[in-house]
CSV table of C-alpha atoms in Angstrom, one decimal:
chain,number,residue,atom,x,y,z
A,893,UNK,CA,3.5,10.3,18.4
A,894,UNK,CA,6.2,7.5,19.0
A,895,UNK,CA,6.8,3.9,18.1
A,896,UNK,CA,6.9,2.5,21.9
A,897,UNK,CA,9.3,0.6,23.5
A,898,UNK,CA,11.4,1.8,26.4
A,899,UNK,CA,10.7,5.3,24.8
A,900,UNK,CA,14.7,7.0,25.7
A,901,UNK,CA,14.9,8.0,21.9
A,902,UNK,CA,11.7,9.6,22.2
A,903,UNK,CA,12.2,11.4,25.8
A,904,UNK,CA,15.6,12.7,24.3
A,905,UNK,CA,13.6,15.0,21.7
A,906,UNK,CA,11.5,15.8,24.8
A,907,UNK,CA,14.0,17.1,26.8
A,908,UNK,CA,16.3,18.7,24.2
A,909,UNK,CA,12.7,20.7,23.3
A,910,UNK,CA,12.3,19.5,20.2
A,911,UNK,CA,8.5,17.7,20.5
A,912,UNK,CA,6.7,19.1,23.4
A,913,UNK,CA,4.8,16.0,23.8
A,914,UNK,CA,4.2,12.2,23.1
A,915,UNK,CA,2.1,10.1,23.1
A,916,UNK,CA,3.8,6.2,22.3
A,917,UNK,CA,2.4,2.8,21.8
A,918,UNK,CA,3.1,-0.7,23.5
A,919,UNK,CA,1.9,-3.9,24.6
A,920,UNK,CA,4.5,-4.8,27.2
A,921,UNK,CA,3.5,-4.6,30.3
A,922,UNK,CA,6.7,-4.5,31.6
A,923,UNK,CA,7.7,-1.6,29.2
A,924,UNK,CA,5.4,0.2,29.8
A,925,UNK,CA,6.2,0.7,33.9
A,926,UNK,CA,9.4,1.2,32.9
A,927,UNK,CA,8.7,3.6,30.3
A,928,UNK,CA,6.5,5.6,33.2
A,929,UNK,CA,9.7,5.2,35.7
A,930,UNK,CA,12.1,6.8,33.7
A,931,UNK,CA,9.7,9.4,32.6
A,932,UNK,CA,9.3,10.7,35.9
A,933,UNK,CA,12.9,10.5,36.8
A,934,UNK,CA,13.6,13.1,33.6
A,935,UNK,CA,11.0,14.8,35.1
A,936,UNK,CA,8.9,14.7,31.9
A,937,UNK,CA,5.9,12.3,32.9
A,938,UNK,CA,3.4,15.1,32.1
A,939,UNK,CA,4.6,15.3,28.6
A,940,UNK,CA,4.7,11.7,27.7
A,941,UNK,CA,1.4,9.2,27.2
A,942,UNK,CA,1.9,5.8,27.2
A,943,UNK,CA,-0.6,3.6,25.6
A,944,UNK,CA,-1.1,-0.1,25.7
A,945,UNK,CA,-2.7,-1.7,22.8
A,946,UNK,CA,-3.0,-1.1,18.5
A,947,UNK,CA,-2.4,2.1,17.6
A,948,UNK,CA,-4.9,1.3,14.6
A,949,UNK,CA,-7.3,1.6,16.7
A,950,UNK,CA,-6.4,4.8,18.7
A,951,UNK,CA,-8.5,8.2,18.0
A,952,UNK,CA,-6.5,11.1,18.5
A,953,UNK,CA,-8.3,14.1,19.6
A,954,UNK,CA,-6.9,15.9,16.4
A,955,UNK,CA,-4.2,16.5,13.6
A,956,UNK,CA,-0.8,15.4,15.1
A,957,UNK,CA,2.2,17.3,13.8
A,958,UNK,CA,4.8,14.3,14.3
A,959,UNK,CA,5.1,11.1,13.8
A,960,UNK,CA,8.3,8.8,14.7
A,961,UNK,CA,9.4,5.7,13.9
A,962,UNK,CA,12.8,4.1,15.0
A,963,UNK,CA,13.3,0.7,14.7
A,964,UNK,CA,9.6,-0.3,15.6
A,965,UNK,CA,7.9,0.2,11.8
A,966,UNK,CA,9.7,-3.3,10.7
A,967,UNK,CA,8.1,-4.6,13.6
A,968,UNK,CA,4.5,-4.3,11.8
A,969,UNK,CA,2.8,-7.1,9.8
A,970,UNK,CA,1.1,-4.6,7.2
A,971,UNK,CA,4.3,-2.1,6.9
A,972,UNK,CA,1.9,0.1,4.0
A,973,UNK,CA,-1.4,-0.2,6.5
A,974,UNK,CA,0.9,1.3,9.3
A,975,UNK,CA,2.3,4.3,7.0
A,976,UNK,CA,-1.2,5.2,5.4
A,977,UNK,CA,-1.9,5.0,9.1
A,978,UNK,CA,0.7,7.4,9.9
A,979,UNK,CA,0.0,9.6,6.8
A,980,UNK,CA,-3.5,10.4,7.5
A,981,UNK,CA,-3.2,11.3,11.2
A,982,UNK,CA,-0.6,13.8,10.2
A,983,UNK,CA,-1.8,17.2,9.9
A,984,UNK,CA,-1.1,19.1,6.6
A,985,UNK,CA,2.8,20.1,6.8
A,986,UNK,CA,3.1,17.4,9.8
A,987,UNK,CA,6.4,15.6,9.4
A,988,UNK,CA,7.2,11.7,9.7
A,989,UNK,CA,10.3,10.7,10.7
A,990,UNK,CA,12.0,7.2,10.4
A,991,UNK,CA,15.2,5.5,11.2
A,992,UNK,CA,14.5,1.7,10.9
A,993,UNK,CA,15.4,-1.9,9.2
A,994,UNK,CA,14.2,-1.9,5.8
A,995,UNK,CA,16.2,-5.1,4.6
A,996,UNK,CA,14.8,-8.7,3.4
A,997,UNK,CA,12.2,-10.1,5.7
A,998,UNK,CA,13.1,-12.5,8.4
A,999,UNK,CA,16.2,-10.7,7.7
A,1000,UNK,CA,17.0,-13.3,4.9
A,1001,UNK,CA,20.1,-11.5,3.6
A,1002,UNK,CA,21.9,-12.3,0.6
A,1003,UNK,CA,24.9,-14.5,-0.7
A,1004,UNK,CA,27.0,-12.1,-1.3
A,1005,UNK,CA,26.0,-10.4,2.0
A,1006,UNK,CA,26.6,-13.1,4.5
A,1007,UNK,CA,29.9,-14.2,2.5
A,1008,UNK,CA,30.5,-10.0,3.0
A,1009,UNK,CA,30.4,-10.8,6.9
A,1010,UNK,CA,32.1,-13.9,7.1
A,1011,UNK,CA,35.3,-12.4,4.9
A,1012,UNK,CA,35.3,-9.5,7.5
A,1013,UNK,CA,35.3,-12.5,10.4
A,1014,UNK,CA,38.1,-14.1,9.0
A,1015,UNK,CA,40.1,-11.4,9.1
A,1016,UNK,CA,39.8,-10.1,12.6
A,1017,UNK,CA,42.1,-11.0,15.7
A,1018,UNK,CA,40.1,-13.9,17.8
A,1019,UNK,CA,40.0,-10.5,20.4
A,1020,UNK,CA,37.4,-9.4,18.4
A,1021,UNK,CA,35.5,-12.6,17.9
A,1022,UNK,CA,34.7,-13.9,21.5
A,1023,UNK,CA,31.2,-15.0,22.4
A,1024,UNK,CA,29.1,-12.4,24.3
A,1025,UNK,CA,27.7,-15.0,26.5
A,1026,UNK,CA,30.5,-17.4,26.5
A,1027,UNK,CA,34.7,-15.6,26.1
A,1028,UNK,CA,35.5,-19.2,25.9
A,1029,UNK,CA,34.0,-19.6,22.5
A,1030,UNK,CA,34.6,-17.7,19.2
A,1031,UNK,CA,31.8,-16.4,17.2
A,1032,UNK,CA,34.4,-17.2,13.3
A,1033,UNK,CA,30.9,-16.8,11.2
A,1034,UNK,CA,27.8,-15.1,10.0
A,1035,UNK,CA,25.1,-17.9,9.5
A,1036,UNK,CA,21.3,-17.1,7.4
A,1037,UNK,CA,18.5,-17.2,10.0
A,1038,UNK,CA,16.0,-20.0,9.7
A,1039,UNK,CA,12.7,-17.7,9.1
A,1040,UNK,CA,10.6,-20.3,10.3
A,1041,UNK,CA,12.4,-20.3,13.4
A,1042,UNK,CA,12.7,-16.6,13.7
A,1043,UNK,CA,9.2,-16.3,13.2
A,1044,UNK,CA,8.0,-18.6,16.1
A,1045,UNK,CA,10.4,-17.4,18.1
A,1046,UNK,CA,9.1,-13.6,17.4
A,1047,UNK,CA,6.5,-13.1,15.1
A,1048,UNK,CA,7.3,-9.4,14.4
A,1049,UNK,CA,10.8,-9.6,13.8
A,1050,UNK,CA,10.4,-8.2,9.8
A,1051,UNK,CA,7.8,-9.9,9.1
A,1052,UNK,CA,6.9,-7.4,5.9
A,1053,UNK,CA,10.2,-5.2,6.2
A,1054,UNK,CA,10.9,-5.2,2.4
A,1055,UNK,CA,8.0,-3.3,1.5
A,1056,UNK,CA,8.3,-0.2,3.5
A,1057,UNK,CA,10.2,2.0,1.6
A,1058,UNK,CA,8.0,1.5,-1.8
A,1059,UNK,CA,5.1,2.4,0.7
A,1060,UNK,CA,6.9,5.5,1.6
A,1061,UNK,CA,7.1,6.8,-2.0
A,1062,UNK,CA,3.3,5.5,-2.0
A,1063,UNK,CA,2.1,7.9,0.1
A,1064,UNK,CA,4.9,10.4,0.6
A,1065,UNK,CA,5.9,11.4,-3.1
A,1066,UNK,CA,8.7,14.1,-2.0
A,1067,UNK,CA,9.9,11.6,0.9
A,1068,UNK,CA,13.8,11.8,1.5
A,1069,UNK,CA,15.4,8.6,1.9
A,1070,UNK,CA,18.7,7.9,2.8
A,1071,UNK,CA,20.3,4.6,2.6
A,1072,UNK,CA,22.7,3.8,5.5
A,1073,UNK,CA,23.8,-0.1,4.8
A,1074,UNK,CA,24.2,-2.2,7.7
A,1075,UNK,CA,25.3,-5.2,6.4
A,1076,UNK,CA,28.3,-4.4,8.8
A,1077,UNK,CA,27.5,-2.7,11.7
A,1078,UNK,CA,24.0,-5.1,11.8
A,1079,UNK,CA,25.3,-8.4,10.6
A,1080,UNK,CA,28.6,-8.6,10.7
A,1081,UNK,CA,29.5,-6.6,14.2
A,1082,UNK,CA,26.0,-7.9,15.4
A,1083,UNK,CA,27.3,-10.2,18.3
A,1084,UNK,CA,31.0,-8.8,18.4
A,1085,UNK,CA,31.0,-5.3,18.7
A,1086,UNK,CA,31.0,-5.0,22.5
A,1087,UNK,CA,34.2,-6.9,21.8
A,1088,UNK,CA,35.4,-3.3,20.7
A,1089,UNK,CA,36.2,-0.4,22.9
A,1090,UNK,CA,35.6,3.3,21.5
A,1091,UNK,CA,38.0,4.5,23.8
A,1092,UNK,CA,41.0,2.4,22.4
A,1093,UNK,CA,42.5,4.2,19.3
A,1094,UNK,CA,43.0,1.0,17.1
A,1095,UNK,CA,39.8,-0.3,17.8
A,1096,UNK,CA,38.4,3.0,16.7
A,1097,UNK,CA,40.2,3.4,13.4
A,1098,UNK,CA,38.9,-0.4,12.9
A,1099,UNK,CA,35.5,0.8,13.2
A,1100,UNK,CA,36.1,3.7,11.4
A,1101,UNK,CA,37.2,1.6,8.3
A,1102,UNK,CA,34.5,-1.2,8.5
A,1103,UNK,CA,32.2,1.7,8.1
A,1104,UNK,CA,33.9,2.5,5.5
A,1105,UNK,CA,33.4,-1.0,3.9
A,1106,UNK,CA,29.9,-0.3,4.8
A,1107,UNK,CA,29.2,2.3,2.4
A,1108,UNK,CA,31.3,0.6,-0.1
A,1109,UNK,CA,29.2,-2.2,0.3
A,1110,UNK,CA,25.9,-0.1,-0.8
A,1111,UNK,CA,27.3,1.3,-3.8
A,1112,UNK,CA,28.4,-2.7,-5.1
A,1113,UNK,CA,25.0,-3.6,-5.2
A,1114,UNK,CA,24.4,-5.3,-1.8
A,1115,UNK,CA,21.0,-4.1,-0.6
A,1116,UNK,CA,20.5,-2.0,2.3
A,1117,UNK,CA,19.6,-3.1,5.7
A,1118,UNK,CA,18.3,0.3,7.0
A,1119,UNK,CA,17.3,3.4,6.0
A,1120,UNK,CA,16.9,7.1,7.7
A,1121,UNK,CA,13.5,9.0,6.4
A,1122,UNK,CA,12.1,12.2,6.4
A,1123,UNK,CA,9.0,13.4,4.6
A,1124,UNK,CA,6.6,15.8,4.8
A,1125,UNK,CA,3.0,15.4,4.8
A,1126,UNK,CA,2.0,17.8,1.4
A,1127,UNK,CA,4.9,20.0,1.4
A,1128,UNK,CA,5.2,23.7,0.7
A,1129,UNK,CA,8.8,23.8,1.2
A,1130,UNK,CA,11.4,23.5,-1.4
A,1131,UNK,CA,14.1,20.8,-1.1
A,1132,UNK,CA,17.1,23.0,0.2
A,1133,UNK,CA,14.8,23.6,2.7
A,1134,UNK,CA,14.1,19.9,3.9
A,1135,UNK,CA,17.6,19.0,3.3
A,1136,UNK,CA,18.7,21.4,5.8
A,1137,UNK,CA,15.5,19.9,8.5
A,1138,UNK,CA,17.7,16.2,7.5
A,1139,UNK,CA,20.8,17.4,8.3
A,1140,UNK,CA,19.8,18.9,11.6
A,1141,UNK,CA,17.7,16.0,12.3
A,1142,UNK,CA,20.6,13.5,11.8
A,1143,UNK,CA,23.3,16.1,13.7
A,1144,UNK,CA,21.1,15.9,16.5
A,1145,UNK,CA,21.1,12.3,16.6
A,1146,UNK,CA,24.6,11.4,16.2
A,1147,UNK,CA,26.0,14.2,18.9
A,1148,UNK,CA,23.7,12.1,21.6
A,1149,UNK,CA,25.5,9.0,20.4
């Protein structure tokens, strides 16, 4: 089971032969065709099941082995509804899987955050800074979103984002969880970073030490934006064991980077 959207995350594990099937979740019309298109150009349509509407209301024919979330669970309004949800249609030694915002709601992020951001803005070259949308202009600072205006503009932009990682520990007691900070690569490089080029050297050893700052950032106190999760639906396996299923889990996803 997936979390929707254009589902390329999910056909990866597909084709790699990780999860023989899916079945994902969405409400866009639009996503959904597209979702279908790109299936069948992997060649993978009869593995993937697309479904439009709430997964709350979904009956599965049985015990599913796999559930995955990536960046779609802080899109819920009831974050603890939708992981109870996720716990109980797990099968007994089923696994849920989650890479996803977990910061403030209406991503309301902190003084010392934003000031974070805007002290790594004023220290970049303007090359670094240019608008997206408009070279013309510079893009100097990192300003608090308006939650009222976030929320009319998308309702289920972290609406209840906060809470899911108490929920976690709620229902998944031996859950692992893995803080991964993104007050830099979210916020700070949020609008900028196609201003970079991976293939340049410098700009890579810039990236390289703003992740750095990052992690640094984590360990001063400034909370976490996202979080990577594994846990296992009533375990049998000891923890060396599901530390080694992380790190395969997260070596997979970072080679297809």
């Amino acid at each position: 089971m997936g979390g929707g959207g254009g589902g390329e995350k999910e056909f990866l594990l597909v084709q790699e032969g990780i999860v023989e099937k899916f079945t994902l979740f969405e409400l866009s019309d639009e996503r959904i065709k597209l979702a279908n298109k790109r299936a069948k150009q992997l060649g993978i349509k009869n593995k993937i099941k697309i479904i439009k509407g709430n997964y709350f209301e979904y009956i599965f024919d049985e015990k599913i082995d796999f559930v995955h979330w990536n960046n779609s669970l802080h899109h819920m309004f009831d974050v603890d509804k939708s992981i109870k949800w996720s716990y109980d249609i797990l099968e007994d030694y089923g696994i849920f899987y989650m890479d996803d915002y977990v910061g403030f709601n209406r991503f309301q992020f902190s003084d010392n955050a934003i000031k974070l951001c805007n002290d790594i803005r004023s220290l970049l070259p303007d090359l670094y800074l240019k608008n997206p949308f408009n070279p013309d202009e510079l893009c100097t600072t990192v300003q608090r979103t308006n939650p009222e205006a976030l929320a009319n503009r998308d309702p289920s932009e972290a609406p209840d984002s906060e809470n899911i990682l108490n929920s976690l520990i709620k229902y998944f007691p031996n859950v692992k969880i893995i803080l991964t900070g993104g007050t830099v690569y979210h916020t700070a490089l949020n609008d900028i970073l196609n201003n970079f080029d991976e293939n340049c050297y410098k700009d890579k050893l810039i990236l390289e030490l703003l992740m750095f700052i990052n992690q640094l950032a984590l360990k001063q106190g400034i909370k976490t934006q996202y979080a990577f999760v594994i846990a296992i639906k009533k375990p049998k396996i000891d923890k060396y064991s599901i530390k080694n299923l992380i790190t395969g889990v997260r070596a997979f996803f970072n080679y297809k980077k």
